[in-house]
């Protein structure tokens, strides 16, 4: 992805948003991010998910999927709280950097 370092800050709130809405797993999130134009490898996303879990934003459990298994993530109450704050910050930033798109 071009400007990866600059834009990487948007990924964690995006992950948190989807983990608050429902269960997610790594490959699904990689595809979701790809729809938004972010190319992120498992080698980057998985450590990010682990770190977010370690910090208490996410909780995970292992689920069997056919013959393999995958780790399913969900936002914790602490993660929900962080998301509420992130939303305010995103809204504030949005109004400043994209004022022409403000609530029509
Ligand atoms: Zn999304």
Coordinates of C-alpha atoms and ligand atoms in Angstrom, one line a residue:
X1 CA 0.0 0.0 0.0
X2 CA 1.2 3.4 -0.8
X3 CA 1.7 5.7 2.2
X4 CA 1.4 2.6 4.4
X5 CA 3.0 4.1 7.5
X6 CA 0.9 7.2 7.3
X7 CA -2.4 5.3 6.9
X8 CA -1.7 2.4 9.2
X9 CA -3.2 4.3 12.1
X10 CA -6.6 3.8 10.6
X11 CA -6.4 0.1 10.8
X12 CA -6.8 -0.5 14.5
X13 CA -10.0 1.6 14.9
X14 CA -11.3 -0.2 11.8
X15 CA -10.6 -3.6 13.4
X16 CA -12.1 -2.5 16.7
X17 CA -15.3 -1.3 14.8
X18 CA -15.8 -4.7 13.2
X19 CA -14.9 -6.6 16.4
X20 CA -17.6 -4.5 18.2
X21 CA -20.2 -5.4 15.6
X22 CA -19.5 -9.1 15.6
X23 CA -17.0 -11.8 15.5
X24 CA -14.1 -11.5 13.1
X25 CA -11.1 -13.6 12.2
X26 CA -7.8 -12.6 10.6
X27 CA -8.4 -13.6 7.0
X28 CA -11.9 -11.9 7.0
X29 CA -10.3 -8.7 8.3
X30 CA -7.6 -8.8 5.7
X31 CA -10.2 -9.0 2.9
X32 CA -12.3 -6.3 4.5
X33 CA -9.3 -4.0 4.6
X34 CA -8.6 -4.9 1.0
X35 CA -12.1 -3.7 0.0
X36 CA -11.1 -0.4 1.5
X37 CA -7.8 -0.4 -0.4
X38 CA -5.5 -1.4 2.4
X39 CA -3.1 -4.2 1.6
X40 CA -2.1 -5.8 4.8
X41 CA -0.3 -9.1 5.1
X42 CA -1.1 -11.8 7.8
X43 CA 2.4 -11.1 9.1
X44 CA 1.3 -7.6 10.0
X45 CA -2.3 -8.2 10.9
X46 CA -1.9 -11.2 13.2
X47 CA 0.6 -9.6 15.5
X48 CA -1.6 -6.5 15.6
X49 CA -4.6 -8.6 16.7
X50 CA -2.5 -10.3 19.3
X51 CA -1.3 -7.0 20.6
X52 CA -4.8 -5.6 20.7
X53 CA -5.9 -8.6 22.7
X54 CA -2.9 -8.3 25.1
X55 CA -3.9 -4.7 25.7
X56 CA -7.4 -5.8 26.6
X57 CA -9.3 -4.4 23.5
X58 CA -10.1 -7.8 22.1
X59 CA -10.8 -11.2 23.4
X60 CA -10.4 -14.4 21.3
X61 CA -11.3 -18.0 21.2
X62 CA -10.3 -20.8 18.8
X63 CA -13.1 -22.2 16.6
X64 CA -12.9 -25.2 14.4
X65 CA -13.5 -24.6 10.7
X66 CA -13.7 -27.9 9.0
X67 CA -10.3 -29.6 9.4
X68 CA -8.5 -26.5 10.4
X69 CA -9.2 -24.0 13.2
X70 CA -9.2 -20.3 13.4
X71 CA -9.0 -17.7 16.1
X72 CA -12.2 -15.6 16.4
X73 CA -11.9 -12.1 17.9
X74 CA -14.5 -9.9 19.6
X75 CA -14.3 -6.5 21.2
X76 CA -14.2 -6.4 25.1
X77 CA -16.1 -3.8 27.1
X78 CA -12.7 -2.0 27.4
X79 CA -12.4 -2.2 23.6
X80 CA -16.0 -0.7 23.2
X81 CA -15.0 2.1 25.5
X82 CA -11.9 2.8 23.4
X83 CA -14.0 2.6 20.2
X84 CA -16.3 5.3 21.5
X85 CA -13.4 7.6 22.1
X86 CA -11.8 6.7 18.7
X87 CA -15.2 7.6 17.1
X88 CA -15.2 11.0 18.6
X89 CA -11.6 11.6 17.5
X90 CA -12.3 10.3 14.0
X91 CA -15.4 12.6 13.8
X92 CA -13.4 15.6 14.9
X93 CA -10.6 14.9 12.5
X94 CA -13.0 14.2 9.7
X95 CA -14.7 17.6 10.2
X96 CA -11.3 19.3 10.1
X97 CA -9.7 17.5 7.1
X98 CA -12.8 17.0 5.0
X99 CA -15.1 19.9 5.8
X100 CA -16.6 19.9 2.4
X101 CA -18.1 16.4 3.1
X102 CA -19.7 17.6 6.4
X103 CA -23.3 16.4 7.0
X104 CA -25.3 17.3 3.9
Ligands
LIG1 ZN1 -14.9 -2.1 7.3

